[in-house]
Amino acid sequence: MADVESFEKLKATQQLLKASLEKSTALSSAIDETGSRLEGMKQRLPSLEAAMRPITMQRCGYSAIRDQINGAIGPAAAVLKAYDVVRELEKSLSFASCSDLPAYLSATKRLEEALRFLADNCELATQWLQDIVEFLEGSAFANDRSLLSVKKALRILQELHAIEGSARHDGGLLNEAFNELEAEFIISLMESSATTITSIASSPLSVLVIQKLQAIVERLNAADRLEKCIFVYAEARSLSARRSLQALDLDYLEIEITEFVDRQSIDSCIDQWGKHLELVVKHLLELEYKLCNNVFEKVGSDAWKCCFARISQEFRLASFLQFGTNVTKMKKDPIKLLKLLDIFTVMENLRLNFNRLFGGKACDEIQTLTRDLIKRVVIGACEILWELPSQVELQRRFSPPSDGGVPGLVSFITNYYNKLLGDDYRPSLIQVLQIHQSWKQDVYDDGDDDALSHQIYSTMKEVGLNLDAWSKAYEDISLSYLFMMNNHCHFSQMKGTHLGDIMGDSWLEAHEKYKDYYAALYLRESWGKLLPLLSQKGLISFPFDHQDFDNKLLKAFNEAFDERYKKHSNWVISDEGLRQKVCQLLVQAVVPVYRSYMHKYGVLVEQDASGSKYIKHTAQSLEKMLSSLFQPKIGKYSSTKHIRFIGKLKNVVMNQLHVSLTAM
């Protein structure tokens, strides 16, 4: 029967089956021809005994020859009986078919055993006869007619001994029987696989089909004819695997990292990657593993694990692992750390599955790719974490926000650490640290949690140093105070967060006190100098005539107020609660004094015909203006810096840390 070269298409399988059936049709005639030849051999076998008996009757004086002859007669008789069995089984197989698989398997097994028994006894009888021939040729019987009969019998035994080998060769009876079993294996497997896509819920092959395949595999394995079945099985299940994967959109596995448009598209692909890999490993490959084990469980693990390894390749496992490796090669930034931890979490959840499914030697490639991916993830994640304090320090050279708000770096760091310390990432991060430190044999005495805490302390220390440097960069001391008030407020609000828990209550309380301290400094420095203009203390500053004193005093107040209001309208207080509180304090400090002034000096101002032009604000309008201060200007400063940053980076994979700075 022609060898199977490819089973990716059912047409190739059909051609294989057709060839097998054509040879099966010729089986009957082959058996008849073999039977006729063997029948002739059988008819000549009785001459063996006739050739030896005259020798036993002669008184030759050589007693040893009698023992040689007696030893040859027993195996020769066994040969005759074995031949009878072989002939009977030939007739049985000529009328049998795989439709009754148990009977066909039984007949094939008995035929193989009978042929082996025949060959063994032929070999034994041949050895005895060869000894007799050698003895007779060197004695007085060298020219005896009986010697010729013994030699003839020896040739017959040698022909019979070759029957087993001939039966296993192409065209041989046993070979054809094995071909029939292989064909039946292919038919049963392909009929079940042709229209079946691997399902998550159930086995793709029925119990009856599995039992049928098991029986055929066991028989062919005993005859050392399993290789073709393994090849066919792997091809059939691989075809099913390819059909199963067609339902998934796996094009992203072939995309180079540099081809992604933006980070959002990368994140989306990583999320898909995790879901798809879990589906393939925990469900599709798990079913294939169990099925392969069931079909080939009686032939040893090496055979079926090699078969499973070939099937695994069709599920693109190597491509999945390579995609994860490509992510590890992305430009380093804090967000990449989260993505690496996402990959680690997926791989950790699948670790037991990987160890069980791909633990054998046949899956060496998958093992190597997996180890390489984990190594890259662990080292890459730790490098980003260790470098974060120095990356924060590098941002110190940049200017602070012109509006006195919370820098993008500060917001990013606090949000980033809260996310990193959350339940989604912290367990994986701790495990990554443990693995990395075990490789370096550099385990912290106080444990991995303290190692992480130490790194966070270092980062927050650098953030604090950045704030001190930035606060000194403002020319207006009032804006510097506002800036520090905003940032201390931001840190004090970390109470109840993951970062706040790490930093501790004393850290939180200190920021709360500094917030109030800088708020008081801001109010005194910015608005405290305005109020004396409306009191008797302001008289010294205005050497005006008594007549127009009130008008010019009010004019000076209006100018000072408007100048402050215009400037401070461009400043922000990020926290709404703090903004309302500061505005309320301003209203309480300024409006009552202004209202009192207008009530006390309003009559005098109104008596002057030109005095009304100096009344620019009412107490109500001042309160409204002061209450509207410090509103955030969303996007006012981020646009130009964002563009500048993108131009500098020249890479679609943006550095999230620097991007956060664009909000400054």
XYZ file of C-alpha atoms in Angstrom:
664
model
C 0.000 0.000 0.000
C 1.338 3.424 -0.931
C 2.863 5.475 1.914
C 0.869 8.331 3.308
C 2.704 11.550 2.491
C 0.169 14.107 3.659
C -3.123 14.098 5.484
C -3.763 17.805 5.504
C -6.371 17.237 2.831
C -8.997 14.547 2.862
C -8.315 13.872 -0.807
C -4.902 12.454 0.072
C -6.511 10.212 2.660
C -9.077 8.986 0.161
C -6.310 8.030 -2.276
C -4.545 6.163 0.502
C -7.672 4.210 1.366
C -8.331 3.433 -2.285
C -4.853 1.957 -2.651
C -5.343 -0.085 0.510
C -8.644 -1.497 -0.714
C -7.136 -2.409 -4.085
C -4.470 -4.443 -2.347
C -7.087 -5.998 -0.118
C -8.913 -7.174 -3.244
C -5.766 -8.995 -4.325
C -5.432 -10.628 -0.914
C -7.513 -13.685 -1.783
C -5.495 -14.533 -4.894
C -2.245 -13.966 -2.967
C -3.406 -16.365 -0.286
C -4.361 -18.977 -2.868
C -0.946 -18.762 -4.507
C 0.823 -18.974 -1.167
C -1.416 -21.865 -0.166
C -0.591 -23.812 -3.345
C 3.122 -23.371 -2.726
C 2.870 -24.371 0.895
C 0.663 -27.336 0.023
C 3.409 -28.659 -2.224
C 5.856 -28.258 0.610
C 3.544 -30.167 2.902
C 3.291 -33.046 0.463
C 7.074 -33.340 0.366
C 7.521 -33.238 4.127
C 6.589 -36.925 4.718
C 9.625 -37.861 2.644
C 11.695 -36.506 5.541
C 10.673 -39.342 7.804
C 11.073 -41.910 4.988
C 14.553 -40.606 4.297
C 15.624 -41.013 7.883
C 14.022 -44.326 8.877
C 16.183 -46.549 6.607
C 19.186 -45.034 8.284
C 17.888 -45.953 11.722
C 17.340 -49.538 10.627
C 20.860 -50.054 9.420
C 23.442 -51.510 11.757
C 26.199 -49.052 10.998
C 27.952 -49.117 14.282
C 27.560 -45.404 14.715
C 25.188 -45.119 17.633
C 25.389 -41.290 17.619
C 23.440 -41.004 14.338
C 20.393 -42.530 15.987
C 20.255 -39.658 18.494
C 20.593 -37.061 15.701
C 17.723 -38.542 13.737
C 15.472 -38.850 16.773
C 16.177 -35.197 17.631
C 15.168 -34.024 14.142
C 11.905 -35.969 13.929
C 10.251 -34.087 16.823
C 10.713 -30.525 15.437
C 9.785 -31.759 11.947
C 6.480 -33.066 13.263
C 5.868 -29.720 15.019
C 6.521 -27.960 11.729
C 3.807 -30.024 10.050
C 1.292 -29.151 12.762
C 2.217 -25.417 12.665
C 1.824 -25.421 8.918
C -1.659 -26.866 9.235
C -2.610 -24.024 11.604
C -1.152 -21.383 9.261
C -3.092 -22.839 6.349
C -6.306 -22.770 8.357
C -5.759 -19.148 9.425
C -5.056 -18.162 5.829
C -8.483 -19.373 4.833
C -10.036 -17.582 7.818
C -8.442 -14.217 6.934
C -9.375 -14.566 3.288
C -13.053 -14.364 4.249
C -12.694 -11.945 7.220
C -12.833 -8.135 7.178
C -12.377 -5.255 9.633
C -16.133 -4.861 9.863
C -15.834 -7.474 12.589
C -12.751 -5.897 14.119
C -12.392 -8.156 17.197
C -12.467 -11.297 15.039
C -10.064 -9.810 12.515
C -7.645 -8.748 15.214
C -7.818 -12.183 16.803
C -7.156 -13.961 13.482
C -4.249 -11.630 12.716
C -2.722 -12.238 16.113
C -3.090 -16.028 15.828
C -1.596 -15.996 12.329
C 1.398 -14.009 13.507
C 1.924 -16.385 16.436
C 1.558 -19.458 14.192
C 4.078 -18.104 11.699
C 6.500 -17.351 14.508
C 6.021 -20.849 15.926
C 6.520 -22.347 12.458
C 9.727 -20.371 11.946
C 11.102 -21.319 15.363
C 10.527 -25.049 14.817
C 11.836 -24.919 11.250
C 14.998 -23.366 12.596
C 15.395 -26.093 15.217
C 14.701 -28.942 12.791
C 17.031 -27.379 10.244
C 19.866 -27.308 12.757
C 19.371 -31.030 13.491
C 19.257 -31.967 9.811
C 22.330 -29.944 9.029
C 24.211 -31.888 11.689
C 22.959 -35.185 10.181
C 24.024 -34.154 6.669
C 27.485 -33.216 7.886
C 27.794 -36.528 9.716
C 26.591 -38.629 6.797
C 28.750 -36.865 4.263
C 31.832 -37.830 6.238
C 30.867 -41.499 6.638
C 30.004 -44.587 4.621
C 26.604 -43.072 3.835
C 28.072 -40.290 1.699
C 26.688 -41.828 -1.507
C 23.568 -43.285 0.034
C 20.214 -42.415 -1.450
C 18.871 -41.629 2.006
C 21.342 -38.784 2.311
C 19.833 -37.190 -0.766
C 16.379 -37.453 0.803
C 17.641 -35.753 3.968
C 19.118 -32.916 1.951
C 15.844 -32.503 0.095
C 13.979 -32.353 3.382
C 16.463 -29.746 4.605
C 15.680 -27.551 1.621
C 11.953 -27.882 2.320
C 12.454 -26.760 5.934
C 14.491 -23.787 4.826
C 11.689 -22.750 2.477
C 9.159 -23.094 5.259
C 11.370 -21.040 7.561
C 11.233 -18.182 5.041
C 7.413 -18.122 5.107
C 7.269 -15.761 8.136
C 9.566 -13.216 6.535
C 7.677 -13.377 3.259
C 4.372 -12.893 5.066
C 5.628 -9.572 6.507
C 6.928 -8.184 3.216
C 4.900 -6.339 0.574
C 2.351 -8.707 -0.879
C 2.736 -11.071 2.049
C -0.309 -12.320 3.881
C 0.552 -10.817 7.264
C 1.660 -7.551 5.705
C -1.663 -7.240 3.917
C -3.513 -7.914 7.150
C -1.573 -5.107 8.829
C -2.321 -2.840 5.886
C -5.999 -3.565 6.407
C -5.719 -2.579 10.062
C -3.897 0.638 9.178
C -6.570 1.463 6.625
C -9.289 0.834 9.196
C -7.460 3.102 11.669
C -7.343 5.872 9.086
C -11.001 5.479 8.108
C -12.234 5.528 11.700
C -10.067 8.494 12.629
C -10.807 10.610 9.570
C -14.545 9.986 9.640
C -14.637 11.230 13.221
C -12.289 14.173 12.663
C -13.461 15.364 9.248
C -16.416 17.381 10.532
C -15.402 17.860 14.152
C -13.751 20.985 15.544
C -12.076 20.542 18.895
C -14.631 21.450 21.516
C -14.005 22.886 24.953
C -16.784 20.849 26.480
C -16.241 17.320 25.180
C -13.835 14.927 23.480
C -13.734 15.192 19.670
C -13.856 11.368 19.369
C -16.523 9.081 20.781
C -15.767 6.353 23.301
C -16.458 3.634 20.722
C -14.063 5.171 18.208
C -11.365 5.540 20.871
C -11.753 1.889 21.880
C -11.526 0.832 18.243
C -8.366 2.865 17.700
C -6.863 1.501 20.914
C -7.345 -2.091 19.764
C -5.758 -1.446 16.379
C -2.853 0.449 17.926
C -2.133 -2.355 20.362
C -2.024 -4.984 17.600
C 0.112 -2.921 15.241
C 2.485 -1.957 18.035
C 3.043 -5.664 18.807
C 4.012 -6.090 15.155
C 6.252 -3.003 15.190
C 3.963 -1.296 12.676
C 2.874 1.751 14.733
C 4.809 4.525 12.996
C 2.271 5.100 10.232
C -0.633 5.261 12.684
C 1.163 7.874 14.767
C 1.853 9.923 11.661
C -1.740 9.682 10.463
C -3.128 10.488 13.897
C -0.913 13.553 14.255
C -1.896 14.795 10.797
C -5.616 14.289 11.417
C -5.605 16.018 14.788
C -3.375 18.785 13.431
C -5.959 19.449 10.745
C -8.596 19.686 13.462
C -6.342 22.062 15.405
C -5.996 24.388 12.440
C -9.753 24.471 12.012
C -10.204 25.247 15.699
C -7.780 28.195 15.561
C -9.543 29.678 12.552
C -12.281 30.833 14.911
C -9.726 33.015 16.720
C -8.197 36.182 15.315
C -4.499 35.448 15.852
C -3.041 37.802 13.256
C -1.534 39.899 16.039
C 0.904 37.076 16.789
C 2.729 37.893 13.558
C 2.909 41.663 14.100
C 6.269 43.110 15.049
C 6.262 45.366 18.101
C 7.471 48.297 16.006
C 4.406 47.942 13.778
C 1.898 48.774 16.515
C 0.304 52.191 16.092
C 0.191 53.081 19.784
C 0.422 51.616 23.244
C -3.322 51.103 23.453
C -3.199 48.675 20.535
C -0.331 46.803 22.209
C -2.280 46.555 25.462
C -5.302 45.220 23.598
C -3.201 42.536 21.909
C -1.598 41.519 25.206
C -5.033 41.107 26.745
C -6.121 38.982 23.792
C -2.901 37.009 24.002
C -3.587 36.016 27.600
C -7.149 34.921 26.897
C -6.235 32.988 23.757
C -3.238 31.261 25.334
C -5.358 30.132 28.273
C -8.012 28.816 25.879
C -5.456 26.886 23.816
C -3.550 25.393 26.755
C -6.266 24.750 29.342
C -8.950 23.598 26.974
C -7.914 22.681 23.438
C -4.507 21.153 24.176
C -5.791 19.601 27.379
C -8.382 17.674 25.361
C -5.811 16.661 22.760
C -3.459 15.486 25.500
C -6.110 13.289 27.080
C -7.248 11.964 23.706
C -3.714 11.143 22.589
C -3.068 9.409 25.884
C -6.268 7.375 25.592
C -5.561 6.198 22.049
C -1.898 5.305 22.609
C -1.808 4.594 26.352
C -0.974 0.885 25.884
C 2.099 1.442 23.727
C 4.224 3.530 26.116
C 4.502 7.250 26.808
C 7.360 8.037 24.404
C 5.316 7.289 21.305
C 2.203 9.243 22.173
C 4.086 12.187 23.699
C 5.977 12.628 20.454
C 2.640 12.542 18.689
C 1.207 15.146 21.082
C 4.249 17.375 20.585
C 3.585 17.413 16.835
C -0.058 18.323 17.428
C 0.974 21.117 19.821
C 2.908 22.780 17.023
C -0.307 23.240 15.063
C -1.823 25.165 17.975
C 0.901 27.792 17.388
C 2.205 27.556 20.907
C 5.658 28.656 19.767
C 4.082 31.777 18.218
C 2.272 32.564 21.459
C 5.504 32.336 23.439
C 7.402 34.368 20.857
C 4.816 37.152 21.076
C 5.417 37.362 24.827
C 9.156 37.478 24.180
C 8.651 40.334 21.703
C 6.846 42.350 24.380
C 9.862 41.975 26.670
C 11.977 43.648 23.970
C 9.892 46.837 24.024
C 11.404 50.099 25.247
C 11.613 50.196 29.030
C 9.052 52.324 30.873
C 6.856 51.932 33.973
C 3.790 50.829 32.025
C 5.835 48.076 30.422
C 6.359 46.706 33.944
C 2.582 46.250 34.262
C 2.465 44.474 30.909
C 5.315 42.184 31.922
C 3.444 41.339 35.101
C 0.339 40.618 33.012
C 2.389 38.141 30.980
C 3.899 36.624 34.121
C 0.451 36.196 35.683
C -0.825 34.368 32.609
C 2.208 32.082 32.521
C 2.040 31.431 36.254
C -1.632 30.465 36.005
C -0.656 28.003 33.266
C 2.528 26.741 34.935
C 1.089 23.424 36.146
C -0.509 22.840 32.760
C 2.767 23.538 30.970
C 4.708 21.223 33.278
C 2.284 18.366 32.738
C 1.563 18.808 29.039
C 5.071 19.673 27.873
C 7.292 17.980 30.429
C 8.645 15.273 28.140
C 11.730 15.291 25.964
C 9.574 15.579 22.857
C 8.592 19.110 23.911
C 12.130 20.461 24.390
C 11.496 23.430 22.116
C 8.437 24.563 24.044
C 10.306 24.162 27.326
C 13.187 26.287 26.046
C 10.895 29.041 24.754
C 8.959 29.061 28.016
C 12.078 29.333 30.173
C 13.424 32.120 27.984
C 10.160 34.064 28.210
C 9.967 33.786 32.007
C 13.605 34.822 32.345
C 13.098 37.880 30.181
C 9.914 38.860 32.028
C 11.499 38.566 35.475
C 14.702 40.404 34.597
C 12.883 43.084 32.609
C 10.336 43.749 35.373
C 12.997 44.032 38.083
C 15.161 46.344 35.982
C 12.267 48.765 35.483
C 11.396 48.705 39.169
C 15.001 49.324 40.287
C 15.517 52.137 37.782
C 12.354 54.070 38.653
C 13.953 56.287 41.390
C 16.744 57.366 39.044
C 14.204 58.018 36.275
C 12.263 60.277 38.651
C 15.474 62.118 39.554
C 16.137 62.781 35.865
C 12.897 64.789 35.649
C 14.250 67.359 38.128
C 15.776 69.424 35.338
C 12.339 70.186 33.885
C 10.354 73.268 34.867
C 7.430 73.002 37.293
C 3.842 73.599 36.144
C 3.239 77.278 35.395
C -0.138 77.135 37.141
C 1.237 75.772 40.434
C -0.714 72.544 40.107
C 0.324 68.963 40.809
C 2.959 67.875 38.234
C 2.051 65.020 35.945
C 5.001 63.074 37.340
C 3.588 63.231 40.870
C 0.119 62.160 39.768
C 1.538 59.388 37.660
C 3.819 58.016 40.380
C 1.073 57.890 43.011
C -1.479 56.358 40.646
C 1.133 53.960 39.297
C 2.172 52.661 42.697
C -1.436 52.302 43.817
C -2.073 50.169 40.765
C 1.167 48.221 41.168
C 0.398 47.517 44.831
C -3.173 46.403 44.126
C -4.422 42.834 44.136
C -4.019 42.551 40.365
C -0.261 43.117 40.370
C 1.288 42.937 43.827
C 1.208 39.095 44.201
C 2.882 38.672 40.814
C 5.416 41.410 41.552
C 6.378 39.798 44.869
C 6.800 36.459 43.125
C 8.933 38.041 40.398
C 11.158 39.603 43.059
C 11.506 36.266 44.805
C 12.517 34.522 41.583
C 14.990 37.227 40.640
C 16.607 37.306 44.060
C 16.859 33.506 44.133
C 18.764 33.638 40.857
C 21.148 36.200 42.286
C 21.251 34.559 45.725
C 20.636 38.035 47.094
C 17.537 37.652 49.262
C 16.628 40.561 51.516
C 16.762 39.696 55.186
C 13.333 41.173 55.856
C 11.596 39.557 52.905
C 10.412 40.584 49.467
C 7.664 42.910 50.740
C 10.320 45.022 52.434
C 12.410 44.979 49.274
C 9.455 46.433 47.405
C 8.746 48.936 50.185
C 12.359 50.073 50.139
C 12.132 50.723 46.430
C 8.934 52.738 46.862
C 10.498 54.806 49.663
C 13.430 55.593 47.399
C 11.137 56.714 44.597
C 8.992 58.904 46.845
C 12.128 60.473 48.311
C 13.210 61.494 44.817
C 9.738 62.889 44.169
C 10.050 65.021 47.309
C 13.444 66.321 46.230
C 11.967 67.183 42.832
C 9.201 69.197 44.499
C 11.684 71.138 46.617
C 13.738 71.986 43.531
C 10.701 72.948 41.486
C 9.258 75.169 44.232
C 12.450 77.255 44.173
C 12.145 77.773 40.446
C 9.113 80.093 40.772
C 9.806 83.843 40.692
C 6.571 84.560 42.560
C 6.826 83.298 46.119
C 3.032 83.131 46.355
C 2.934 80.678 43.455
C 5.664 78.635 45.131
C 3.540 78.396 48.284
C 0.483 77.427 46.208
C 2.514 74.758 44.425
C 3.688 73.165 47.680
C 0.191 73.373 49.150
C -1.220 71.511 46.142
C 1.333 68.719 46.288
C 1.192 68.177 50.036
C -2.588 68.007 49.694
C -2.192 65.418 46.968
C 0.007 63.226 49.177
C -2.220 63.639 52.231
C -5.079 62.205 50.183
C -3.226 58.901 49.849
C -4.740 57.824 53.171
C -6.580 54.530 52.674
C -4.740 53.758 49.443
C -2.118 51.070 48.841
C 0.613 53.689 48.641
C -0.593 55.380 51.817
C -0.511 52.060 53.646
C 3.079 51.499 52.559
C 4.254 55.019 53.476
C 2.545 55.000 56.870
C 0.423 57.330 59.014
C 3.288 59.600 60.055
C 4.028 60.343 56.397
C 0.372 61.131 55.721
C 0.032 63.335 58.812
C 3.161 65.278 57.915
C 1.776 66.112 54.490
C -1.528 67.175 56.030
C 0.301 69.636 58.306
C 2.457 70.955 55.480
C -0.640 71.498 53.378
C -2.162 73.780 56.027
C 1.190 75.474 56.593
C 1.669 76.418 52.946
C -1.977 77.417 52.614
C -1.491 79.958 55.404
C 1.716 81.248 53.801
C -0.027 81.633 50.479
C -2.946 83.626 51.927
C -0.671 85.911 53.907
C 1.772 86.545 51.088
C -0.735 87.017 48.272
C -3.864 88.591 49.707
C -2.748 89.756 53.097
C -1.033 92.830 51.603
C -4.254 93.884 49.880
C -6.434 94.472 52.928
C -4.384 97.338 54.481
C -5.334 99.461 51.470
C -8.865 99.666 52.870
C -7.830 100.499 56.446
C -6.277 103.436 58.243
C -2.937 101.649 57.959
C -2.972 102.391 54.269
C -3.035 106.180 54.768
C 0.702 106.408 55.098
C 1.148 105.063 51.601
C -1.078 107.704 50.003
C 0.027 111.353 50.497
C -3.166 112.619 48.893
C -5.201 115.718 49.707
C -8.057 115.019 52.089
C -10.522 115.846 49.357
C -9.729 113.046 47.010
C -8.237 110.632 49.540
C -11.125 108.152 49.492
C -11.391 108.107 45.735
C -7.741 107.303 45.194
C -7.707 104.798 48.038
C -10.530 102.895 46.390
C -8.801 103.194 43.028
C -5.597 101.721 44.461
C -7.515 98.844 45.974
C -9.277 98.119 42.687
C -6.014 98.113 40.780
C -4.296 95.856 43.307
C -7.254 93.501 43.451
C -7.623 93.266 39.680
C -3.899 92.622 39.252
C -3.989 89.794 41.782
C -7.204 88.361 40.423
C -5.878 88.298 36.859
C -2.665 86.569 37.912
C -4.238 84.076 40.293
C -6.945 83.181 37.802
C -4.222 81.364 35.877
C -3.274 79.331 38.930
C -5.027 76.155 39.986
C -5.804 74.228 43.111
C -6.166 70.651 41.976
C -8.230 69.309 44.838
C -11.810 70.533 44.820
C -12.171 70.452 48.589
C -8.998 72.441 49.135
C -9.990 74.877 46.383
C -13.342 75.573 48.022
C -11.688 75.989 51.409
C -9.093 78.498 50.149
C -11.713 80.460 48.232
C -13.904 80.561 51.317
C -11.002 81.878 53.417
C -10.357 84.570 50.815
C -13.991 85.586 50.816
C -14.043 85.707 54.619
C -10.882 87.787 54.684
C -11.576 90.261 51.877
C -15.333 90.724 51.436
C -16.266 91.788 55.023
C -13.469 94.398 55.037
C -14.530 95.698 51.624
C -18.192 95.789 52.624
C -17.327 97.701 55.813
C -15.235 100.155 53.873
C -17.968 100.782 51.340
C -20.519 101.263 54.103
C -18.322 103.689 56.061
C -16.947 105.697 53.165
C -19.622 105.112 50.603
C -21.554 108.265 51.462
C -18.469 110.427 51.027
C -17.634 108.849 47.730
C -21.198 109.303 46.456
C -21.120 113.020 47.384
C -18.301 113.530 44.941
C -19.720 113.735 41.427
C -16.694 111.883 40.056
C -16.601 109.311 42.866
C -18.905 106.825 41.221
C -16.289 105.955 38.635
C -14.094 104.512 41.372
C -16.743 102.067 42.537
C -15.819 99.110 40.317
C -16.912 96.195 42.508
C -19.691 95.419 44.878
C -19.258 93.100 47.827
C -21.321 90.494 45.970
C -19.198 90.721 42.803
C -16.002 90.411 44.825
C -17.349 87.298 46.515
C -18.298 85.780 43.173
C -14.881 86.534 41.667
C -12.964 85.148 44.614
C -15.106 82.006 44.664
C -14.304 81.304 40.996
C -10.534 81.296 41.404
C -8.147 78.338 40.909
C -10.284 76.319 38.519
C -8.279 73.636 36.625
C -7.547 74.461 33.002
C -7.778 71.018 31.416
C -5.457 70.578 28.453
C -4.186 74.154 28.568
C -0.544 73.209 28.969
C -0.430 69.609 27.871
C -0.918 70.023 24.150
C 2.362 71.692 23.113
C 4.490 69.641 25.468
C 2.845 66.463 24.316
C 3.718 67.264 20.714
C 7.266 68.172 21.691
C 7.606 64.916 23.594
C 6.346 62.814 20.690
C 8.747 64.560 18.340
C 11.626 63.839 20.660
C 10.740 60.207 21.180
C 10.096 59.397 17.483
C 8.598 56.114 18.471
C 5.012 54.930 18.593
C 5.762 53.067 21.814
C 5.510 56.113 24.099
C 7.276 56.361 27.401
C 4.382 56.662 29.853
C 6.508 58.261 32.511
C 7.440 61.152 30.241
C 3.934 61.363 28.855
C 2.680 61.983 32.367
C 5.017 64.953 32.577
C 3.175 66.626 29.716
C 0.368 67.436 32.135
C 2.811 69.732 33.973
